[in-house]
Structures are given as C-alpha cells and as structure tokens.
PDB file of C-alpha atoms in Angstrom:
ATOM      1  CA  UNK S  82      36.225   1.658 -56.112  1.00 67.00           C
ATOM      2  CA  UNK S  83      36.640   2.963 -52.585  1.00 84.00           C
ATOM      3  CA  UNK S  84      39.062   1.370 -50.134  1.00 86.00           C
ATOM      4  CA  UNK S  85      36.414  -0.812 -48.507  1.00 90.00           C
ATOM      5  CA  UNK S  86      35.484  -2.265 -51.882  1.00 91.00           C
ATOM      6  CA  UNK S  87      39.156  -2.821 -52.726  1.00 92.00           C
ATOM      7  CA  UNK S  88      39.608  -4.613 -49.400  1.00 93.00           C
ATOM      8  CA  UNK S  89      36.759  -6.971 -50.268  1.00 95.00           C
ATOM      9  CA  UNK S  90      38.335  -7.688 -53.662  1.00 93.00           C
ATOM     10  CA  UNK S  91      41.611  -8.523 -51.937  1.00 94.00           C
ATOM     11  CA  UNK S  92      39.929 -10.782 -49.393  1.00 96.00           C
ATOM     12  CA  UNK S  93      38.110 -12.623 -52.174  1.00 97.00           C
ATOM     13  CA  UNK S  94      41.209 -13.135 -54.311  1.00 97.00           C
ATOM     14  CA  UNK S  95      43.277 -14.153 -51.275  1.00 97.00           C
ATOM     15  CA  UNK S  96      41.123 -17.278 -51.011  1.00 98.00           C
ATOM     16  CA  UNK S  97      42.355 -18.312 -54.476  1.00 98.00           C
ATOM     17  CA  UNK S  98      46.048 -18.160 -53.567  1.00 98.00           C
ATOM     18  CA  UNK S  99      47.707 -21.595 -53.697  1.00 98.00           C
ATOM     19  CA  UNK S 100      50.421 -22.001 -51.065  1.00 97.00           C
ATOM     20  CA  UNK S 101      51.897 -25.307 -52.216  1.00 97.00           C
ATOM     21  CA  UNK S 102      54.131 -26.380 -55.094  1.00 97.00           C
ATOM     22  CA  UNK S 103      52.091 -27.063 -58.216  1.00 96.00           C
ATOM     23  CA  UNK S 104      54.530 -26.159 -60.998  1.00 93.00           C
ATOM     24  CA  UNK S 105      55.213 -28.909 -63.535  1.00 88.00           C
ATOM     25  CA  UNK S 106      58.612 -27.700 -64.735  1.00 93.00           C
ATOM     26  CA  UNK S 107      61.174 -25.021 -64.004  1.00 97.00           C
ATOM     27  CA  UNK S 108      63.098 -23.918 -67.072  1.00 98.00           C
ATOM     28  CA  UNK S 109      62.286 -20.221 -67.440  1.00 98.00           C
ATOM     29  CA  UNK S 110      62.153 -17.659 -64.648  1.00 99.00           C
ATOM     30  CA  UNK S 111      61.079 -14.060 -65.063  1.00 99.00           C
ATOM     31  CA  UNK S 112      61.352 -10.852 -63.072  1.00 99.00           C
ATOM     32  CA  UNK S 113      58.950  -7.934 -63.345  1.00 99.00           C
ATOM     33  CA  UNK S 114      59.539  -4.409 -62.057  1.00 98.00           C
ATOM     34  CA  UNK S 115      57.646  -1.124 -62.120  1.00 98.00           C
ATOM     35  CA  UNK S 116      58.565   2.503 -61.591  1.00 96.00           C
ATOM     36  CA  UNK S 117      56.817   5.867 -61.548  1.00 95.00           C
ATOM     37  CA  UNK S 118      57.917   9.338 -62.580  1.00 93.00           C
ATOM     38  CA  UNK S 119      55.706  12.376 -62.906  1.00 90.00           C
ATOM     39  CA  UNK S 120      52.452  11.068 -64.423  1.00 91.00           C
ATOM     40  CA  UNK S 121      53.951   8.023 -66.120  1.00 95.00           C
ATOM     41  CA  UNK S 122      54.259   4.392 -65.114  1.00 97.00           C
ATOM     42  CA  UNK S 123      57.090   2.161 -66.300  1.00 98.00           C
ATOM     43  CA  UNK S 124      57.315  -1.607 -66.399  1.00 98.00           C
ATOM     44  CA  UNK S 125      59.855  -4.163 -67.550  1.00 99.00           C
ATOM     45  CA  UNK S 126      59.716  -7.946 -67.605  1.00 99.00           C
ATOM     46  CA  UNK S 127      62.816 -10.080 -68.132  1.00 99.00           C
ATOM     47  CA  UNK S 128      62.893 -13.811 -68.915  1.00 99.00           C
ATOM     48  CA  UNK S 129      65.994 -15.816 -68.008  1.00 99.00           C
ATOM     49  CA  UNK S 130      67.009 -19.445 -68.315  1.00 98.00           C
ATOM     50  CA  UNK S 131      66.773 -20.917 -64.825  1.00 98.00           C
ATOM     51  CA  UNK S 132      69.929 -23.004 -65.122  1.00 97.00           C
ATOM     52  CA  UNK S 133      72.359 -20.178 -65.936  1.00 97.00           C
ATOM     53  CA  UNK S 134      70.392 -16.883 -65.759  1.00 98.00           C
ATOM     54  CA  UNK S 135      70.996 -16.129 -69.445  1.00 98.00           C
ATOM     55  CA  UNK S 136      68.612 -13.393 -70.605  1.00 98.00           C
ATOM     56  CA  UNK S 137      66.262 -14.736 -73.266  1.00 98.00           C
ATOM     57  CA  UNK S 138      63.673 -11.980 -73.646  1.00 98.00           C
ATOM     58  CA  UNK S 139      62.795  -8.522 -72.329  1.00 98.00           C
ATOM     59  CA  UNK S 140      59.844  -6.192 -72.816  1.00 98.00           C
ATOM     60  CA  UNK S 141      59.177  -2.692 -71.516  1.00 98.00           C
ATOM     61  CA  UNK S 142      56.159  -0.413 -71.426  1.00 97.00           C
ATOM     62  CA  UNK S 143      55.505   3.221 -70.541  1.00 97.00           C
ATOM     63  CA  UNK S 144      51.988   4.527 -69.923  1.00 96.00           C
ATOM     64  CA  UNK S 145      50.241   7.586 -68.601  1.00 94.00           C
ATOM     65  CA  UNK S 146      49.233   7.105 -64.974  1.00 92.00           C
ATOM     66  CA  UNK S 147      47.225   9.481 -62.812  1.00 85.00           C
ATOM     67  CA  UNK S 148      46.656   7.073 -59.915  1.00 85.00           C
ATOM     68  CA  UNK S 149      48.334   7.803 -56.601  1.00 85.00           C
ATOM     69  CA  UNK S 150      50.179   5.242 -54.499  1.00 87.00           C
ATOM     70  CA  UNK S 151      47.992   3.765 -51.760  1.00 88.00           C
ATOM     71  CA  UNK S 152      49.752   1.634 -49.113  1.00 86.00           C
ATOM     72  CA  UNK S 153      48.662  -2.038 -49.238  1.00 92.00           C
ATOM     73  CA  UNK S 154      46.843  -1.443 -52.547  1.00 92.00           C
ATOM     74  CA  UNK S 155      49.707  -1.400 -55.053  1.00 92.00           C
ATOM     75  CA  UNK S 156      47.734  -3.478 -57.546  1.00 93.00           C
ATOM     76  CA  UNK S 157      45.330  -0.574 -57.976  1.00 91.00           C
ATOM     77  CA  UNK S 158      47.866   1.339 -60.067  1.00 92.00           C
ATOM     78  CA  UNK S 159      50.492  -1.285 -60.994  1.00 96.00           C
ATOM     79  CA  UNK S 160      48.578  -4.423 -61.962  1.00 96.00           C
ATOM     80  CA  UNK S 161      47.317  -3.207 -65.337  1.00 96.00           C
ATOM     81  CA  UNK S 162      50.693  -2.273 -66.819  1.00 97.00           C
ATOM     82  CA  UNK S 163      52.274  -5.423 -65.372  1.00 98.00           C
ATOM     83  CA  UNK S 164      49.699  -7.653 -67.042  1.00 98.00           C
ATOM     84  CA  UNK S 165      50.068  -5.810 -70.352  1.00 98.00           C
ATOM     85  CA  UNK S 166      53.858  -6.065 -70.270  1.00 98.00           C
ATOM     86  CA  UNK S 167      53.775  -9.739 -69.302  1.00 98.00           C
ATOM     87  CA  UNK S 168      51.363 -10.514 -72.137  1.00 98.00           C
ATOM     88  CA  UNK S 169      53.933  -9.250 -74.652  1.00 97.00           C
ATOM     89  CA  UNK S 170      56.212 -12.177 -73.858  1.00 98.00           C
ATOM     90  CA  UNK S 171      56.607 -14.849 -76.514  1.00 97.00           C
ATOM     91  CA  UNK S 172      58.298 -17.174 -74.023  1.00 96.00           C
ATOM     92  CA  UNK S 173      56.054 -17.527 -70.995  1.00 96.00           C
ATOM     93  CA  UNK S 174      58.048 -18.202 -67.816  1.00 98.00           C
ATOM     94  CA  UNK S 175      57.347 -20.966 -65.342  1.00 98.00           C
ATOM     95  CA  UNK S 176      57.827 -18.594 -62.410  1.00 98.00           C
ATOM     96  CA  UNK S 177      57.507 -14.843 -62.016  1.00 99.00           C
ATOM     97  CA  UNK S 178      59.581 -12.966 -59.418  1.00 99.00           C
ATOM     98  CA  UNK S 179      57.899  -9.781 -58.223  1.00 98.00           C
ATOM     99  CA  UNK S 180      59.427  -6.877 -56.310  1.00 97.00           C
ATOM    100  CA  UNK S 181      56.477  -6.818 -53.926  1.00 97.00           C
ATOM    101  CA  UNK S 182      54.951  -8.765 -51.061  1.00 97.00           C
ATOM    102  CA  UNK S 183      52.966 -11.947 -51.565  1.00 98.00           C
ATOM    103  CA  UNK S 184      50.894 -13.247 -48.651  1.00 98.00           C
ATOM    104  CA  UNK S 185      52.959 -11.063 -46.300  1.00 97.00           C
ATOM    105  CA  UNK S 186      50.144  -8.524 -46.420  1.00 97.00           C
ATOM    106  CA  UNK S 187      47.358  -7.410 -44.041  1.00 95.00           C
ATOM    107  CA  UNK S 188      44.781  -9.259 -46.161  1.00 96.00           C
ATOM    108  CA  UNK S 189      47.154 -11.954 -47.470  1.00 96.00           C
ATOM    109  CA  UNK S 190      47.141 -10.502 -50.985  1.00 97.00           C
ATOM    110  CA  UNK S 191      50.144  -8.376 -51.776  1.00 97.00           C
ATOM    111  CA  UNK S 192      50.904  -7.448 -55.368  1.00 98.00           C
ATOM    112  CA  UNK S 193      52.934 -10.627 -55.984  1.00 98.00           C
ATOM    113  CA  UNK S 194      49.987 -12.821 -54.995  1.00 98.00           C
ATOM    114  CA  UNK S 195      47.445 -10.629 -56.784  1.00 98.00           C
ATOM    115  CA  UNK S 196      49.443 -10.812 -60.021  1.00 98.00           C
ATOM    116  CA  UNK S 197      49.898 -14.566 -59.677  1.00 98.00           C
ATOM    117  CA  UNK S 198      46.177 -15.197 -59.296  1.00 98.00           C
ATOM    118  CA  UNK S 199      45.262 -12.890 -62.196  1.00 98.00           C
ATOM    119  CA  UNK S 200      47.857 -14.395 -64.565  1.00 98.00           C
ATOM    120  CA  UNK S 201      47.471 -17.922 -63.176  1.00 97.00           C
ATOM    121  CA  UNK S 202      51.234 -18.269 -62.802  1.00 98.00           C
ATOM    122  CA  UNK S 203      53.556 -19.243 -59.963  1.00 98.00           C
ATOM    123  CA  UNK S 204      54.910 -16.087 -58.316  1.00 99.00           C
ATOM    124  CA  UNK S 205      57.306 -15.195 -55.515  1.00 99.00           C
ATOM    125  CA  UNK S 206      57.170 -11.988 -53.491  1.00 98.00           C
ATOM    126  CA  UNK S 207      60.537 -10.358 -52.795  1.00 98.00           C
ATOM    127  CA  UNK S 208      61.006  -7.172 -50.764  1.00 97.00           C
ATOM    128  CA  UNK S 209      63.802  -5.378 -48.933  1.00 95.00           C
ATOM    129  CA  UNK S 210      61.739  -4.999 -45.769  1.00 94.00           C
ATOM    130  CA  UNK S 211      58.677  -6.765 -44.358  1.00 94.00           C
ATOM    131  CA  UNK S 212      55.379  -5.118 -45.233  1.00 92.00           C
ATOM    132  CA  UNK S 213      53.795  -6.400 -42.032  1.00 94.00           C
ATOM    133  CA  UNK S 214      54.143  -9.108 -39.413  1.00 94.00           C
ATOM    134  CA  UNK S 215      56.827  -9.723 -36.803  1.00 94.00           C
ATOM    135  CA  UNK S 216      60.325 -10.978 -37.518  1.00 94.00           C
ATOM    136  CA  UNK S 217      61.107 -13.991 -35.332  1.00 95.00           C
ATOM    137  CA  UNK S 218      64.506 -15.420 -36.144  1.00 93.00           C
ATOM    138  CA  UNK S 219      64.558 -16.121 -39.866  1.00 95.00           C
ATOM    139  CA  UNK S 220      60.773 -16.096 -40.331  1.00 97.00           C
ATOM    140  CA  UNK S 221      58.037 -13.449 -40.384  1.00 97.00           C
ATOM    141  CA  UNK S 222      54.894 -14.223 -38.410  1.00 97.00           C
ATOM    142  CA  UNK S 223      51.475 -12.675 -39.048  1.00 95.00           C
ATOM    143  CA  UNK S 224      48.381 -13.842 -37.172  1.00 93.00           C
ATOM    144  CA  UNK S 225      50.242 -16.955 -35.959  1.00 94.00           C
ATOM    145  CA  UNK S 226      51.154 -17.941 -39.538  1.00 94.00           C
ATOM    146  CA  UNK S 227      54.604 -17.979 -41.122  1.00 96.00           C
ATOM    147  CA  UNK S 228      54.205 -15.622 -44.079  1.00 96.00           C
ATOM    148  CA  UNK S 229      57.805 -14.991 -45.070  1.00 97.00           C
ATOM    149  CA  UNK S 230      61.485 -15.680 -44.532  1.00 98.00           C
ATOM    150  CA  UNK S 231      64.632 -13.604 -44.350  1.00 97.00           C
ATOM    151  CA  UNK S 232      67.121 -14.570 -47.025  1.00 97.00           C
ATOM    152  CA  UNK S 233      70.698 -13.302 -47.014  1.00 95.00           C
ATOM    153  CA  UNK S 234      71.961 -13.071 -50.585  1.00 95.00           C
ATOM    154  CA  UNK S 235      74.948 -10.750 -50.318  1.00 92.00           C
ATOM    155  CA  UNK S 236      77.781 -10.536 -47.818  1.00 89.00           C
ATOM    156  CA  UNK S 237      77.531  -7.600 -45.392  1.00 88.00           C
ATOM    157  CA  UNK S 238      74.110  -6.649 -46.800  1.00 92.00           C
ATOM    158  CA  UNK S 239      70.671  -6.623 -45.223  1.00 94.00           C
ATOM    159  CA  UNK S 240      68.427  -9.588 -46.057  1.00 96.00           C
ATOM    160  CA  UNK S 241      65.657  -9.884 -48.592  1.00 98.00           C
ATOM    161  CA  UNK S 242      62.214 -10.870 -47.374  1.00 98.00           C
ATOM    162  CA  UNK S 243      60.672 -13.667 -49.400  1.00 98.00           C
ATOM    163  CA  UNK S 244      56.984 -14.553 -49.245  1.00 98.00           C
ATOM    164  CA  UNK S 245      54.671 -16.947 -51.046  1.00 98.00           C
ATOM    165  CA  UNK S 246      53.125 -15.372 -54.107  1.00 98.00           C
ATOM    166  CA  UNK S 247      51.075 -18.121 -55.743  1.00 99.00           C
ATOM    167  CA  UNK S 248      51.454 -21.838 -56.550  1.00 98.00           C
ATOM    168  CA  UNK S 249      54.692 -22.278 -54.567  1.00 98.00           C
ATOM    169  CA  UNK S 250      55.531 -23.174 -50.984  1.00 98.00           C
ATOM    170  CA  UNK S 251      57.680 -20.840 -48.916  1.00 98.00           C
ATOM    171  CA  UNK S 252      60.605 -23.270 -48.787  1.00 97.00           C
ATOM    172  CA  UNK S 253      60.559 -23.714 -52.566  1.00 98.00           C
ATOM    173  CA  UNK S 254      60.300 -19.953 -53.039  1.00 98.00           C
ATOM    174  CA  UNK S 255      63.406 -19.411 -50.920  1.00 98.00           C
ATOM    175  CA  UNK S 256      65.270 -22.131 -52.821  1.00 98.00           C
ATOM    176  CA  UNK S 257      64.441 -20.508 -56.162  1.00 98.00           C
ATOM    177  CA  UNK S 258      65.429 -17.022 -55.004  1.00 98.00           C
ATOM    178  CA  UNK S 259      68.831 -18.296 -53.861  1.00 98.00           C
ATOM    179  CA  UNK S 260      69.346 -20.096 -57.168  1.00 97.00           C
ATOM    180  CA  UNK S 261      68.650 -16.877 -59.082  1.00 98.00           C
ATOM    181  CA  UNK S 262      71.300 -14.818 -57.294  1.00 97.00           C
ATOM    182  CA  UNK S 263      74.255 -13.826 -59.448  1.00 95.00           C
ATOM    183  CA  UNK S 264      77.009 -12.185 -57.350  1.00 93.00           C
ATOM    184  CA  UNK S 265      77.654  -9.404 -56.617  1.00 94.00           C
ATOM    185  CA  UNK S 266      73.968  -8.523 -57.033  1.00 96.00           C
ATOM    186  CA  UNK S 267      71.664  -8.700 -54.025  1.00 96.00           C
ATOM    187  CA  UNK S 268      68.423  -9.171 -55.941  1.00 98.00           C
ATOM    188  CA  UNK S 269      67.644 -12.240 -58.075  1.00 98.00           C
ATOM    189  CA  UNK S 270      69.106 -11.677 -61.539  1.00 98.00           C
ATOM    190  CA  UNK S 271      65.811 -11.349 -63.494  1.00 98.00           C
ATOM    191  CA  UNK S 272      64.627  -8.672 -61.049  1.00 98.00           C
ATOM    192  CA  UNK S 273      68.000  -6.945 -60.979  1.00 98.00           C
ATOM    193  CA  UNK S 274      67.983  -6.603 -64.772  1.00 98.00           C
ATOM    194  CA  UNK S 275      64.334  -5.514 -64.922  1.00 98.00           C
ATOM    195  CA  UNK S 276      65.007  -2.862 -62.269  1.00 98.00           C
ATOM    196  CA  UNK S 277      68.031  -1.570 -64.175  1.00 98.00           C
ATOM    197  CA  UNK S 278      66.028  -1.263 -67.411  1.00 98.00           C
ATOM    198  CA  UNK S 279      63.160   0.561 -65.685  1.00 98.00           C
ATOM    199  CA  UNK S 280      65.588   3.057 -64.128  1.00 97.00           C
ATOM    200  CA  UNK S 281      67.235   3.611 -67.506  1.00 96.00           C
ATOM    201  CA  UNK S 282      63.882   4.247 -69.196  1.00 96.00           C
ATOM    202  CA  UNK S 283      62.876   6.692 -66.469  1.00 96.00           C
ATOM    203  CA  UNK S 284      65.938   8.837 -67.166  1.00 93.00           C
ATOM    204  CA  UNK S 285      64.570   9.778 -70.587  1.00 84.00           C
ATOM    205  CA  UNK S 286      61.308  11.224 -69.246  1.00 79.00           C
TER     206      UNK S 286
END
C-alpha cells in the first residue's frame, strides 16, 4: 500500500475506536513493547495481576523485518509481530498498555488504538512526548478535542502522555496508568518489564 491508501485505512479504523469505558472486569493488565535492530523486529508482552503487579506470564518473539519506520504509520511494521506475540498468551489480559499513541494522532489512530481495534481489547496509549496536538495545562488538544493528558509518575522526571487507545475513557486510562506504577520506575510496570526484556533480547543479535 502507498501512504494515501494507508491513510484511508487509518481513517476507516479510527471510526471503530470506542472512547468510553466498556470493560467488564479489571484483573489482568498487560504491557507490550517492540524494538528493532538491523533487519530484525523484537516484541515482548507481559501480563501482570492488576492488584499487585505480580508477573503472571511473558512471551517474546523475534522476526525478520525489512520494513522501514514511517512516522505516523507505526502499525505498518509493528502490528503483525505484536498480534502474533499477543496471541501466544494463555491468560488474556483485560487491558493492554502500549508504548505508542492512541487517538493522539493526526488521523486519530495511533498504534495503541490500531492494535486495540484489531485485537478487540481495551488499550491505553502511553508515550514520553506528545505525537501531535498542543499541550494546554495538563491536557493535549488536537482539533478542539482533548486527546491526551500529562501524567507525572516519578519525582523530578518529565511526564508521560496518556491517550485513549480503545474501549476506555481518558480519565479511566489515567487512573489505570497511575495504579500500574511501581516506584522507582517511570513507566507502568508491565511496560517497564516488557521494555527490559526486549532490550535484553536485542543484545544477543
């Protein structure tokens, strides 16, 4: 597909994003992370108990990848390995935390939202800087809509930027992110662990 076709796919899927709370329970929370080195892609998904962040399950994958990074089109090279890694889980989480933007995206479909729609799971987008929009106080505004919030999770550290992924409101997303923080880590624990495993796997390539 060319970029115009990919844009149309994003615009179509963006209409399927649910921006309100529709989850029935919240017992398991997962974090998924990707990395790239040379011509290989890496992915790790970690499932934790929501009440105490105990790790219950992890899975990793490494695949050949010849696709280049294209700004605002991360799903083009990351979605496939993320779906494959997620599908290895025996314990499916109630929520998936993604190190990517959700609706804080030029076409309202960042990787966190794209993955949520494809997997039909509640997702939250978490980034270290806003992909787009204007920061106004604690919120990020794009086209007169609040698409994200700044969340401070570590003393003397820059904030995280949380956006709706799928099937959760922004306020609920922020609440969940805060609950998943385990000091002294800045990122939510499932994402912190997934990131650490990906980096470790990349060292051996």
